[in-house]
mmCIF file of the C-alpha atoms, coordinates in Angstrom:
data_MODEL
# 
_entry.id   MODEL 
# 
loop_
_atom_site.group_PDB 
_atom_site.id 
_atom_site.type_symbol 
_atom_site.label_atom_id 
_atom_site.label_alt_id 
_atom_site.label_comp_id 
_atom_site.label_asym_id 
_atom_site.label_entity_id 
_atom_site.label_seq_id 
_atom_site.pdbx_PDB_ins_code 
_atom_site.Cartn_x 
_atom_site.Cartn_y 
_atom_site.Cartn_z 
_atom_site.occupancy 
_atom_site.B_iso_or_equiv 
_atom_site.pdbx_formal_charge 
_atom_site.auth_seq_id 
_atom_site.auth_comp_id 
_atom_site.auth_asym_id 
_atom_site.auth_atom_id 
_atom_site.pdbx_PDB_model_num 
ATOM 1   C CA . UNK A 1 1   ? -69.115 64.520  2.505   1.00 0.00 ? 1   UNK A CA 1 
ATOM 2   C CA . UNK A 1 2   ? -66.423 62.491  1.946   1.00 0.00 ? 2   UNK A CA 1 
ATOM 3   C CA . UNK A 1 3   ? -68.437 58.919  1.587   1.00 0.00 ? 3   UNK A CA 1 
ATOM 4   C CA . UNK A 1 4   ? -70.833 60.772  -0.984  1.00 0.00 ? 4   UNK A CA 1 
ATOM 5   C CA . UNK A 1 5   ? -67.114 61.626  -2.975  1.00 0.00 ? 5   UNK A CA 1 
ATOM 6   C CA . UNK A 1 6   ? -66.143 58.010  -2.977  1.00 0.00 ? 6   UNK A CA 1 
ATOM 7   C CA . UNK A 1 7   ? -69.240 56.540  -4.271  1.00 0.00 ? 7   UNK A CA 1 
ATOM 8   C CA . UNK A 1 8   ? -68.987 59.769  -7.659  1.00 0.00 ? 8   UNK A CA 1 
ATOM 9   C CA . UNK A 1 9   ? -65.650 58.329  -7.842  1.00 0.00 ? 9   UNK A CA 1 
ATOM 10  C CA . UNK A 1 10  ? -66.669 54.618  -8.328  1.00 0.00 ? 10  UNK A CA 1 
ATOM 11  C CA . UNK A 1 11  ? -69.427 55.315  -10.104 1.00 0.00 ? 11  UNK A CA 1 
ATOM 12  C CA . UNK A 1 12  ? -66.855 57.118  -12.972 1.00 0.00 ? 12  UNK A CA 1 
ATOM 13  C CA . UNK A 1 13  ? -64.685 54.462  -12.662 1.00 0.00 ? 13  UNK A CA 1 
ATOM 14  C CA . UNK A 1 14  ? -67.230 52.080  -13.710 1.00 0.00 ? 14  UNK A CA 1 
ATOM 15  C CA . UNK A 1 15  ? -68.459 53.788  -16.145 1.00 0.00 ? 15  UNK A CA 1 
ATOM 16  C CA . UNK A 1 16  ? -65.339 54.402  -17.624 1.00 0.00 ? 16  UNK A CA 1 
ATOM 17  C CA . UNK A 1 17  ? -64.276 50.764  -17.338 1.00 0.00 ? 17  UNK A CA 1 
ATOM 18  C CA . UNK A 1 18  ? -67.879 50.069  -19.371 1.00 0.00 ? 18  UNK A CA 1 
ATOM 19  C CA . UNK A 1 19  ? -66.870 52.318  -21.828 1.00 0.00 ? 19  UNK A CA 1 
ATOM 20  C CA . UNK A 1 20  ? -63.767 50.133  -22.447 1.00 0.00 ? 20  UNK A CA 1 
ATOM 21  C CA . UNK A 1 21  ? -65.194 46.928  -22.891 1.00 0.00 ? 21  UNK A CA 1 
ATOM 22  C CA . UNK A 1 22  ? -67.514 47.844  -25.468 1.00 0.00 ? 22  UNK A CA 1 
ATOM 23  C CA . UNK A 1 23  ? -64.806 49.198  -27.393 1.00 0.00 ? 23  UNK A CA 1 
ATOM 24  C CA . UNK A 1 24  ? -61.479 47.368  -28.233 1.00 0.00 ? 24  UNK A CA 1 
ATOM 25  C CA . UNK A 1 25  ? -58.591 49.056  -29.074 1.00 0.00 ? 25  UNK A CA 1 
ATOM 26  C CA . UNK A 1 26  ? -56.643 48.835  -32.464 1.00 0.00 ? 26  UNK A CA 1 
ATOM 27  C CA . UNK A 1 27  ? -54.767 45.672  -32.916 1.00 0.00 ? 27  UNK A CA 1 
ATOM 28  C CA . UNK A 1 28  ? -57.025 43.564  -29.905 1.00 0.00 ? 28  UNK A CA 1 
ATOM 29  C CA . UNK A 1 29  ? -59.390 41.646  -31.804 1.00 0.00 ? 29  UNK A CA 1 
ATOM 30  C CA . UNK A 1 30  ? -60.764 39.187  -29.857 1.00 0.00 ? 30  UNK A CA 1 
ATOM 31  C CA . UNK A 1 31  ? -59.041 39.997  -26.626 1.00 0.00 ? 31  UNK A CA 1 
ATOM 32  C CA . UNK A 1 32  ? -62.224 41.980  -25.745 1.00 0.00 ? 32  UNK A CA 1 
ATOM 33  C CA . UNK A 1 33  ? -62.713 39.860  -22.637 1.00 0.00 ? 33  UNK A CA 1 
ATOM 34  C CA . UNK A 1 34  ? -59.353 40.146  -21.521 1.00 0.00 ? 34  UNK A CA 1 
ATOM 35  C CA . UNK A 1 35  ? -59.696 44.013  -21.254 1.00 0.00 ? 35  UNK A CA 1 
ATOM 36  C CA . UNK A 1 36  ? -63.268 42.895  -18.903 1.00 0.00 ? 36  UNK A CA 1 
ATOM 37  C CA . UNK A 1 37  ? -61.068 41.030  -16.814 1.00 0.00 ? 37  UNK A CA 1 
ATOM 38  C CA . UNK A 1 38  ? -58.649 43.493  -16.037 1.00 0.00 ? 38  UNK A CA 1 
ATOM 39  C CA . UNK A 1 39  ? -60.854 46.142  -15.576 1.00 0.00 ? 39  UNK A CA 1 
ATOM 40  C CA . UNK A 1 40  ? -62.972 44.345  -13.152 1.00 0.00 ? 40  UNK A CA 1 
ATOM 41  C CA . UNK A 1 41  ? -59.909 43.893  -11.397 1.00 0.00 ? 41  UNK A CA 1 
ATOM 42  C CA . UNK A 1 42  ? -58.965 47.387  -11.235 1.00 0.00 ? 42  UNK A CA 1 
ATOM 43  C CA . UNK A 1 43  ? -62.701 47.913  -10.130 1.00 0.00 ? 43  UNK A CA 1 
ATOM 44  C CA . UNK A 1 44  ? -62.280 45.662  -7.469  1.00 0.00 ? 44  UNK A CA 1 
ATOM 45  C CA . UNK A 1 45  ? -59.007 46.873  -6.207  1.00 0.00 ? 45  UNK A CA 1 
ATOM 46  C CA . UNK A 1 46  ? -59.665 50.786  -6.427  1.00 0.00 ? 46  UNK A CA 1 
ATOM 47  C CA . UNK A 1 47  ? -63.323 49.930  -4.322  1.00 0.00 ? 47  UNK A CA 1 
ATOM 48  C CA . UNK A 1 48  ? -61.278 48.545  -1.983  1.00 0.00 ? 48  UNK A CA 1 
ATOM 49  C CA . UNK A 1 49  ? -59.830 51.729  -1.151  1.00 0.00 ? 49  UNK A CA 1 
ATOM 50  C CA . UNK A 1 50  ? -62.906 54.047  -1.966  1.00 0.00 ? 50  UNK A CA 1 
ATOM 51  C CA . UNK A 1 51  ? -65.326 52.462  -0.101  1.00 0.00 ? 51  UNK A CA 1 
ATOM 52  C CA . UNK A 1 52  ? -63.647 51.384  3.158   1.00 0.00 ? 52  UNK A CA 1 
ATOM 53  C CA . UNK A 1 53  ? -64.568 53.739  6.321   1.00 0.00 ? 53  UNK A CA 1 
ATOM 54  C CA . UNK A 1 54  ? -62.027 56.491  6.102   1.00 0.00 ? 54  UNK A CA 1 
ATOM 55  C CA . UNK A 1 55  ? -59.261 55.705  9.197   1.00 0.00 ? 55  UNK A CA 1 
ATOM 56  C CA . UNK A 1 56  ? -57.367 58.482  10.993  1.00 0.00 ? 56  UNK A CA 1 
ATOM 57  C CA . UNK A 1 57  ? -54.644 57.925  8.827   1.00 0.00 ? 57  UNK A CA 1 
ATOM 58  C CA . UNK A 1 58  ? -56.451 58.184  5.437   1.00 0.00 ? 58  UNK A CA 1 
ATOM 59  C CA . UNK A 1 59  ? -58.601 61.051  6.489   1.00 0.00 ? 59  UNK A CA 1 
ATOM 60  C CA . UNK A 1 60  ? -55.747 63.063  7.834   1.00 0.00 ? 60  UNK A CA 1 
ATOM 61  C CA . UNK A 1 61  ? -55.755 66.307  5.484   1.00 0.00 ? 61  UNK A CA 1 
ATOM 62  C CA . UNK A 1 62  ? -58.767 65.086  3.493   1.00 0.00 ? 62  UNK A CA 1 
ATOM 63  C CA . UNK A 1 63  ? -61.114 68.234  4.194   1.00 0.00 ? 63  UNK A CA 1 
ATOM 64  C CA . UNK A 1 64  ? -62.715 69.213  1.034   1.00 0.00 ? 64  UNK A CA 1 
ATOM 65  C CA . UNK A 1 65  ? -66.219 71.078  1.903   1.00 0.00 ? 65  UNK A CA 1 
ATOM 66  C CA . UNK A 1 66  ? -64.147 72.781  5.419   1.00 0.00 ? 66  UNK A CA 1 
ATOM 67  C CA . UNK A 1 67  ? -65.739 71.420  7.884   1.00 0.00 ? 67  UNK A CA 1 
ATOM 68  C CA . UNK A 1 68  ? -62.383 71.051  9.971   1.00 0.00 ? 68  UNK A CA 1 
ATOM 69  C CA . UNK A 1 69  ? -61.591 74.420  8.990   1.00 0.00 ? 69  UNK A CA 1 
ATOM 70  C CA . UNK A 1 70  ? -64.843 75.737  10.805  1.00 0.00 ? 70  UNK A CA 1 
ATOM 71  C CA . UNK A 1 71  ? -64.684 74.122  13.767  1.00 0.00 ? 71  UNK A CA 1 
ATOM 72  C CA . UNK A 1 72  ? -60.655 75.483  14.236  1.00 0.00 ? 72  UNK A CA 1 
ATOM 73  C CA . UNK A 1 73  ? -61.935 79.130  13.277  1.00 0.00 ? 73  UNK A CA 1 
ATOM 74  C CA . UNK A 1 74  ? -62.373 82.285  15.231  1.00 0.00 ? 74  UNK A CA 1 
ATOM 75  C CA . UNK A 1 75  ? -65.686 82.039  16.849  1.00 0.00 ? 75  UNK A CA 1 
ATOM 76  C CA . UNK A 1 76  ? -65.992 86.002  16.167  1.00 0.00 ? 76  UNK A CA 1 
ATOM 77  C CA . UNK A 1 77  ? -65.698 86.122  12.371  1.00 0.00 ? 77  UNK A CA 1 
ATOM 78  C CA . UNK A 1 78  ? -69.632 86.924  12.249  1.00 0.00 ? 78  UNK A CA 1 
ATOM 79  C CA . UNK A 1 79  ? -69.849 89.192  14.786  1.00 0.00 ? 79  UNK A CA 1 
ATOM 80  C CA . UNK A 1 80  ? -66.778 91.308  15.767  1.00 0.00 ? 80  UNK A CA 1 
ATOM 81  C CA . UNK A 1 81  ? -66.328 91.995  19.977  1.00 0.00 ? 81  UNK A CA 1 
ATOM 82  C CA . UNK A 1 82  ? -67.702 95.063  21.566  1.00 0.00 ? 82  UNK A CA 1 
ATOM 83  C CA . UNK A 1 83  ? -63.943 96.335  21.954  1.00 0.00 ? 83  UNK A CA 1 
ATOM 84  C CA . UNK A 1 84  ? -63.499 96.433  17.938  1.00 0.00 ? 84  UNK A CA 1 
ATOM 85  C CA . UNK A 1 85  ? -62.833 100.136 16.748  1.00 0.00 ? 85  UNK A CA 1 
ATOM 86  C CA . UNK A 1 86  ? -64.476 100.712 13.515  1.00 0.00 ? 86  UNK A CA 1 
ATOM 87  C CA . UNK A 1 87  ? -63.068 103.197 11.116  1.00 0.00 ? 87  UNK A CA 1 
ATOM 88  C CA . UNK A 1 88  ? -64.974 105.826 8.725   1.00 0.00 ? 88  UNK A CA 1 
ATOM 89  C CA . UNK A 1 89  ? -64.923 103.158 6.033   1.00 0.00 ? 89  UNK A CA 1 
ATOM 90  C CA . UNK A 1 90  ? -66.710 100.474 8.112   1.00 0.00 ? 90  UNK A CA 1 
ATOM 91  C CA . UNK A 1 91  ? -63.296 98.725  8.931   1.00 0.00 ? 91  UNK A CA 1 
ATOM 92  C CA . UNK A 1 92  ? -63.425 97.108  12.394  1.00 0.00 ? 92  UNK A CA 1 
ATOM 93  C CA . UNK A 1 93  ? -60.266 95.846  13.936  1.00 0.00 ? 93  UNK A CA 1 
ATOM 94  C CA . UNK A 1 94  ? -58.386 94.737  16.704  1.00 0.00 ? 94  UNK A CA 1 
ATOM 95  C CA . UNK A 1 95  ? -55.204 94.089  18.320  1.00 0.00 ? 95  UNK A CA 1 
ATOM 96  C CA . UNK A 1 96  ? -54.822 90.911  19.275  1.00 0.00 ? 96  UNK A CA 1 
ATOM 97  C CA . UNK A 1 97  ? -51.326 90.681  19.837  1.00 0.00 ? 97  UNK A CA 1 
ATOM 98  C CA . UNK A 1 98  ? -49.514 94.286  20.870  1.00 0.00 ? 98  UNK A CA 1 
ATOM 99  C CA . UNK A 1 99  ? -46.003 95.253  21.142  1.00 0.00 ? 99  UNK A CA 1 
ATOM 100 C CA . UNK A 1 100 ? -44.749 97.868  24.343  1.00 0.00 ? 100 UNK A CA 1 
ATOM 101 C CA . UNK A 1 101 ? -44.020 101.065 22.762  1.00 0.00 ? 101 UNK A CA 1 
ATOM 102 C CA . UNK A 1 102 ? -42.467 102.234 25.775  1.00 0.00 ? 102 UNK A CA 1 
ATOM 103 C CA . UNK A 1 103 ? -39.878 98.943  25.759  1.00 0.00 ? 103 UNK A CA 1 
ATOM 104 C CA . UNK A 1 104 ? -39.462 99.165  22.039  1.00 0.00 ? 104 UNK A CA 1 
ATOM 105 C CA . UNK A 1 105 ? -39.585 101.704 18.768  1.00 0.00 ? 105 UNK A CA 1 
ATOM 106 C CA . UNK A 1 106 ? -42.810 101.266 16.860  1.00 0.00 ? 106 UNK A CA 1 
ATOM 107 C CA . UNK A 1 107 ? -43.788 101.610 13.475  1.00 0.00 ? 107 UNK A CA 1 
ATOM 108 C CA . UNK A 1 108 ? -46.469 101.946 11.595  1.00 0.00 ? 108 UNK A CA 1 
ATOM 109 C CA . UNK A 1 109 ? -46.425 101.648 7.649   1.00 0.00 ? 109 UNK A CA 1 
ATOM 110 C CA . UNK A 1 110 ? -47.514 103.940 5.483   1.00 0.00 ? 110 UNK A CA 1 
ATOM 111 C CA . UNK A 1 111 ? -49.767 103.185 1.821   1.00 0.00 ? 111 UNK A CA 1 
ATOM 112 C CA . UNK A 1 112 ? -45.997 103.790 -0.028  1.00 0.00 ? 112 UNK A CA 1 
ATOM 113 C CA . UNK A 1 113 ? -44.185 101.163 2.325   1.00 0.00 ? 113 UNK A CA 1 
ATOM 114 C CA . UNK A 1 114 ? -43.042 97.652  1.827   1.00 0.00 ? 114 UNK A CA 1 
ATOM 115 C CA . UNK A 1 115 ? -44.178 95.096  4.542   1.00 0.00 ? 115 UNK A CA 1 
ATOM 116 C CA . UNK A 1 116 ? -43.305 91.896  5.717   1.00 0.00 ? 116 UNK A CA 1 
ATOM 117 C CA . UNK A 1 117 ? -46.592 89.760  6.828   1.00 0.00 ? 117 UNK A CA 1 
ATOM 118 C CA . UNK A 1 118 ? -48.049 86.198  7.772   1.00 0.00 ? 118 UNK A CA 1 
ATOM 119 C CA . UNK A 1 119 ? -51.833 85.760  6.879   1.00 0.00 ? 119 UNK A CA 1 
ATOM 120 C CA . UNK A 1 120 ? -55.038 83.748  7.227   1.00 0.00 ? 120 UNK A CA 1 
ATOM 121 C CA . UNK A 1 121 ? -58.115 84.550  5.145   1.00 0.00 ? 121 UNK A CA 1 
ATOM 122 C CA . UNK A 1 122 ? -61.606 83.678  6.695   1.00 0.00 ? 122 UNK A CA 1 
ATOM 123 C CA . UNK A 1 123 ? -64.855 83.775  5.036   1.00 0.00 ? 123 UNK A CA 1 
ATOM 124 C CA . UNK A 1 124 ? -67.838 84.245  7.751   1.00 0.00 ? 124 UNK A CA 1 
ATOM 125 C CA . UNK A 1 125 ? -68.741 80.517  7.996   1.00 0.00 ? 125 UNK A CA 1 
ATOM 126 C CA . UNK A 1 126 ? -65.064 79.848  9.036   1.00 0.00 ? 126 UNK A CA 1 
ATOM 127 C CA . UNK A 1 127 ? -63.762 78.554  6.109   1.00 0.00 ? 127 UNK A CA 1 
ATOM 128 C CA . UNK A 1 128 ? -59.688 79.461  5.039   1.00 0.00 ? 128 UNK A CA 1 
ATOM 129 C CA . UNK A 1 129 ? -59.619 80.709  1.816   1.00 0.00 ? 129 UNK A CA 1 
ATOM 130 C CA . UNK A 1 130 ? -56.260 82.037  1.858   1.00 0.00 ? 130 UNK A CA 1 
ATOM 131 C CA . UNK A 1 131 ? -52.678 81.722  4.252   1.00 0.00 ? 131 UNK A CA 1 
ATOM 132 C CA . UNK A 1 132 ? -49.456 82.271  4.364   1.00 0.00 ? 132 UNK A CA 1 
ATOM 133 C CA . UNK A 1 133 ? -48.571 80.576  7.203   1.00 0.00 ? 133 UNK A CA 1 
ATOM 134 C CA . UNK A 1 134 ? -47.791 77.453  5.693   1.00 0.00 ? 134 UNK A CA 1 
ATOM 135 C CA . UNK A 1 135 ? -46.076 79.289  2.759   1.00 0.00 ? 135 UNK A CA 1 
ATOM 136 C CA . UNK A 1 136 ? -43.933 81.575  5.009   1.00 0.00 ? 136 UNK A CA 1 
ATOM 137 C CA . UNK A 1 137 ? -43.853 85.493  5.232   1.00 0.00 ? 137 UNK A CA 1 
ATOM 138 C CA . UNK A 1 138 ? -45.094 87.070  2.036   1.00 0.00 ? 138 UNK A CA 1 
ATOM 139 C CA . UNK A 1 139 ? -43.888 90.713  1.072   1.00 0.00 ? 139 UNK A CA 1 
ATOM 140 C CA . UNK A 1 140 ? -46.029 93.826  -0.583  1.00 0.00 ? 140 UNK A CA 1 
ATOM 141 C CA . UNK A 1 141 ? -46.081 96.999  -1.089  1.00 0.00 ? 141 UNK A CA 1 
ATOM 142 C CA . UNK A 1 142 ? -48.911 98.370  1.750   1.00 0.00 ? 142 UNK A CA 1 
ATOM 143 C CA . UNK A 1 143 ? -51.564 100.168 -1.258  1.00 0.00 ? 143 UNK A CA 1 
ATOM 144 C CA . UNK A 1 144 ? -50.972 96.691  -3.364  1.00 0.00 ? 144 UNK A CA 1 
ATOM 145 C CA . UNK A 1 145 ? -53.336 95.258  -1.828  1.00 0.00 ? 145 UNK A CA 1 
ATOM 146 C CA . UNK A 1 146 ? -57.501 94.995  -1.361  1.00 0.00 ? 146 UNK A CA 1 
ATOM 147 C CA . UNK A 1 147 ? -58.608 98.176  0.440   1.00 0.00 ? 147 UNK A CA 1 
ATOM 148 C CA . UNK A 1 148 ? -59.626 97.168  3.647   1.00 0.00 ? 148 UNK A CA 1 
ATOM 149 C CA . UNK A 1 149 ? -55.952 95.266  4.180   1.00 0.00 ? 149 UNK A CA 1 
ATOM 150 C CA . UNK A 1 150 ? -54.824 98.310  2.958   1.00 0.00 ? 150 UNK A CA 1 
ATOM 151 C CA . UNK A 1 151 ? -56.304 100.397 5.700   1.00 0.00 ? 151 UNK A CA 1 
ATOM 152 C CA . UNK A 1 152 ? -56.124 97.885  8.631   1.00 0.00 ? 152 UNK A CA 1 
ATOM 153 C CA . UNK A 1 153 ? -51.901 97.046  7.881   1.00 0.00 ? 153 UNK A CA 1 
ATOM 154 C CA . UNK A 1 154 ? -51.927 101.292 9.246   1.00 0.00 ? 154 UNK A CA 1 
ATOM 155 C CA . UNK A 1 155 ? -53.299 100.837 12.178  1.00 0.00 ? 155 UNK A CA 1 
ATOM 156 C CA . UNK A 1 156 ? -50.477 98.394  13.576  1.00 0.00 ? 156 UNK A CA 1 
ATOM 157 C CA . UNK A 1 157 ? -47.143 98.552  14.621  1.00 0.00 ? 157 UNK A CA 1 
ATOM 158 C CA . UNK A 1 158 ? -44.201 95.734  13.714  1.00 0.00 ? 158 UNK A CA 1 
ATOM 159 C CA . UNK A 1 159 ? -44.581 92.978  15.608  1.00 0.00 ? 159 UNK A CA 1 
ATOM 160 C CA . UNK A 1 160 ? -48.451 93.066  16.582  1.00 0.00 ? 160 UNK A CA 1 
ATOM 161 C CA . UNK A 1 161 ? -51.074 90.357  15.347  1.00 0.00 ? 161 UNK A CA 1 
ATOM 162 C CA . UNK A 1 162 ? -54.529 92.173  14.175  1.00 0.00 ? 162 UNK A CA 1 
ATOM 163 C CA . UNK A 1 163 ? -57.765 90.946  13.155  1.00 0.00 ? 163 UNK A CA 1 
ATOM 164 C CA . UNK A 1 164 ? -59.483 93.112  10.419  1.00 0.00 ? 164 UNK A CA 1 
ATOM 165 C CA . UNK A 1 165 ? -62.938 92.417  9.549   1.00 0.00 ? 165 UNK A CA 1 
ATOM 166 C CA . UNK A 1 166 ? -63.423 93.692  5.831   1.00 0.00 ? 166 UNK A CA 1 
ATOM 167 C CA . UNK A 1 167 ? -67.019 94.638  4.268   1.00 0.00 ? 167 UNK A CA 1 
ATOM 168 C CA . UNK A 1 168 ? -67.248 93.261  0.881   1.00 0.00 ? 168 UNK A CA 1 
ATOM 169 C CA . UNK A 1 169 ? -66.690 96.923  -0.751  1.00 0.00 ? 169 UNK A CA 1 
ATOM 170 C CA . UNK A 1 170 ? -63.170 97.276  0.834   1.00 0.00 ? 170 UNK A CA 1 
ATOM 171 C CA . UNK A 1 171 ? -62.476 93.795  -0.259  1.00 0.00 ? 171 UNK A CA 1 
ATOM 172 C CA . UNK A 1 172 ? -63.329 91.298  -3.590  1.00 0.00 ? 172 UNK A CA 1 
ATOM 173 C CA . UNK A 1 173 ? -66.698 93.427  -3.981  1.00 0.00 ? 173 UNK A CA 1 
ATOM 174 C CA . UNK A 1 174 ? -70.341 91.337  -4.368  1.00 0.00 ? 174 UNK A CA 1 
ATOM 175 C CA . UNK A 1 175 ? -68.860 89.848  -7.275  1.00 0.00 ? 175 UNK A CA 1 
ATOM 176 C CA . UNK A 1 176 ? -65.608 88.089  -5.654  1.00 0.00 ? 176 UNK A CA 1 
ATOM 177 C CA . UNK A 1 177 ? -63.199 89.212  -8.052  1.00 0.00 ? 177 UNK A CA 1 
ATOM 178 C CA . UNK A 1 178 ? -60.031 87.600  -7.184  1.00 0.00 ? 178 UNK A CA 1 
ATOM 179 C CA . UNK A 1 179 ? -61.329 86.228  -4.056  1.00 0.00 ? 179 UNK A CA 1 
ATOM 180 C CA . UNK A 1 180 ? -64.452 85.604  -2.009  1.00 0.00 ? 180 UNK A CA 1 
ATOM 181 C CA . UNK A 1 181 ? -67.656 87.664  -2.594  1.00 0.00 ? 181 UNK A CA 1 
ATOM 182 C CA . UNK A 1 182 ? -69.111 89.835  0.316   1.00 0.00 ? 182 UNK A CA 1 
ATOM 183 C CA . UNK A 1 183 ? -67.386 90.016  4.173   1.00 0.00 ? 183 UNK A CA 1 
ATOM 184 C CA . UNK A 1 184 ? -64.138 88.693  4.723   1.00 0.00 ? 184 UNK A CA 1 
ATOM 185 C CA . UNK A 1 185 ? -61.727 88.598  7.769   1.00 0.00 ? 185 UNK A CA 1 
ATOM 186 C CA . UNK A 1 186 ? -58.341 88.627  7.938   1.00 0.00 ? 186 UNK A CA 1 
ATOM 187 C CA . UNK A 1 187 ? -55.646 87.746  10.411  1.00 0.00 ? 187 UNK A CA 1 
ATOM 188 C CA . UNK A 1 188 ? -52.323 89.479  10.110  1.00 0.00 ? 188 UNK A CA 1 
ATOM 189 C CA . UNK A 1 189 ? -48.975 89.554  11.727  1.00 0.00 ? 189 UNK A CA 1 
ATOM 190 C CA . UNK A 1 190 ? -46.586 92.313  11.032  1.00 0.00 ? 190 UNK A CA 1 
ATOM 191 C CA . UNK A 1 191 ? -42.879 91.211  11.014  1.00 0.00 ? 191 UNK A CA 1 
ATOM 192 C CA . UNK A 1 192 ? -41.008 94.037  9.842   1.00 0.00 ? 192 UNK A CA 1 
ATOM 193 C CA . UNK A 1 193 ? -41.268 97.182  7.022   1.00 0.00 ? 193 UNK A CA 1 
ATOM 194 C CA . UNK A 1 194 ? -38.931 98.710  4.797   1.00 0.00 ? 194 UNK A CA 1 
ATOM 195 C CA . UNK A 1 195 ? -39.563 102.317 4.171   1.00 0.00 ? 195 UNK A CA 1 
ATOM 196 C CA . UNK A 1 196 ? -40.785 103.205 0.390   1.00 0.00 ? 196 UNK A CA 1 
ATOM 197 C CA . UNK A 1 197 ? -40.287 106.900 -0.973  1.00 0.00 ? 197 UNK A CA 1 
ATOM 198 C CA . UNK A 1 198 ? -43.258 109.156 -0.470  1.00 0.00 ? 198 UNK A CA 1 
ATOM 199 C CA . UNK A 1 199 ? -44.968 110.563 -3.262  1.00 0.00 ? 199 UNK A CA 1 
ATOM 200 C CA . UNK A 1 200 ? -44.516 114.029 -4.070  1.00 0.00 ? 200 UNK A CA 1 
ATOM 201 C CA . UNK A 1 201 ? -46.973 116.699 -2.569  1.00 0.00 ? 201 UNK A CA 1 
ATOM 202 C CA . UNK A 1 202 ? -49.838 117.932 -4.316  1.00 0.00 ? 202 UNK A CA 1 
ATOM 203 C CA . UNK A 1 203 ? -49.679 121.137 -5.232  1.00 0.00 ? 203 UNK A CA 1 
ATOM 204 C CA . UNK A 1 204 ? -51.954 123.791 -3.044  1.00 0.00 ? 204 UNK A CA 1 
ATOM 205 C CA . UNK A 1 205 ? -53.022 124.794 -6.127  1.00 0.00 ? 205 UNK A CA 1 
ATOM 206 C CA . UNK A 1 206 ? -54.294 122.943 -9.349  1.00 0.00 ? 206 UNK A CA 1 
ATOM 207 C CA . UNK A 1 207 ? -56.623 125.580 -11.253 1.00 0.00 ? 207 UNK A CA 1 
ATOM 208 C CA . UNK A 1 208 ? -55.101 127.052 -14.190 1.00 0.00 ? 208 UNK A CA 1 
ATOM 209 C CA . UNK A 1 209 ? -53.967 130.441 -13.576 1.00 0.00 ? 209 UNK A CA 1 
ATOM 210 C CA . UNK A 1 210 ? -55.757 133.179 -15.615 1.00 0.00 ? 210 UNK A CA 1 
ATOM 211 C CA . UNK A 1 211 ? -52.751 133.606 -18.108 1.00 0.00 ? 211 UNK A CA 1 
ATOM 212 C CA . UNK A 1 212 ? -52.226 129.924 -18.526 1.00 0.00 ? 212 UNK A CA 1 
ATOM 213 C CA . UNK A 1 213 ? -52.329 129.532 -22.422 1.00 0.00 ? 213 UNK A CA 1 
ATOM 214 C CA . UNK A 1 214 ? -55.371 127.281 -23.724 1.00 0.00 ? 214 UNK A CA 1 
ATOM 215 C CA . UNK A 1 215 ? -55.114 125.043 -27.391 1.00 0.00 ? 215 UNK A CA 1 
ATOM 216 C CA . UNK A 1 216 ? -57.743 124.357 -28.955 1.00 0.00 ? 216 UNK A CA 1 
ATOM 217 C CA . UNK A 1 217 ? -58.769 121.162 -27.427 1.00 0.00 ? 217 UNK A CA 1 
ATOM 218 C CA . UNK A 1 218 ? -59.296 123.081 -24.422 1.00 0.00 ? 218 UNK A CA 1 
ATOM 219 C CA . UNK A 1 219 ? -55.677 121.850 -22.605 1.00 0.00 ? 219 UNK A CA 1 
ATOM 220 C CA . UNK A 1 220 ? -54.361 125.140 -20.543 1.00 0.00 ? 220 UNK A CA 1 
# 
């Protein structure tokens, strides 16, 4: 907690300041016991600040273990609602913010388009790993991304809020590369997409035909 941080950081300040008056610097002969005093001042200024109870104004911010963060989070991250639809994948999402179609034109991206979004990252115990929301929108192309974003940015139209819980295969894997091992959730709000160029169409058919020529290295 945060006390427990204070008292690490005294304890390396006064073992630093030790440090320093066992060991003069070049040029300070003598003035070994000046260097005491003025790092026993510093010592007692700086515990001061580290060891006074933490006021509302100091502590504002100060959250590093998340504790703040887990109280504020979605009390669903661990298990999704009943009313979550669940893809083939094991995606489950919902809308939790939906546009009228009837009043408006919705759209849905596609893996090739370029979307607009604001994000939060959960991991199950409730703690942020990632957002954009204080950053501002953030722009991609719609397959740039981890798998299960991938998937869930699909299901939505412009303008709609989701909530995509993402097993740890469709996101960073076991091993958390580039971002937290195992289940993950994700809030996401679409603001807008720009069209991208489809890919060509795969070709019905992709055997060789039976006077294709062959070299050597068994190309046709």
């Amino acid at each position: 907690d945060a006390h427990r941080l204070r008292r690490v950081l005294l304890v390396g300040l006064l073992l630093h300041s030790a440090t320093r008056c066992f060991v003069s610097p070049p040029g300070s002969v003598g003035s070994r016991s000046s260097y005491l005093r003025r790092d026993l001042l510093a010592i007692s200024a700086s515990s001061e600040v580290l060891l006074r109870p933490p006021s509302s104004a100091w502590a504002e911010g100060f959250d590093p273990f998340g504790e703040e963060q887990k109280k504020q989070a979605p009390k669903d991250l661990k298990n999704p609602p009943e009313d979550a639809q669940v893809t083939k994948s094991g995606l489950k999402w919902k809308i939790l913010k939906a546009v009228d179609c009837e009043a408006t034109k919705c759209a849905k991206p596609r893996a090739f388009d370029k979307v607009s979004v604001a994000f939060t990252g959960f991991e199950p115990d409730g703690r942020v790993f990632d957002s954009s929301r204080t950053r501002g929108k953030v722009q991609f192309q719609v397959s740039q991304v981890i798998r299960g974003w991938t998937e869930g940015l699909q299901k939505m139209n412009v303008g709609e809020t989701i909530r995509l819980w993402i097993p740890g295969d469709l996101g960073f894997g076991s091993e958390g590369k580039g971002g937290p091992p195992g289940d993950i959730v994700l809030d996401v709000t679409l603001f807008g997409l720009k069209r991208g160029q489809a890919p060509p169409p795969t070709p019905e058919e992709l055997t060789a035909p039976a006077d294709a020529e062959v070299t050597e290295s068994g190309l046709a």
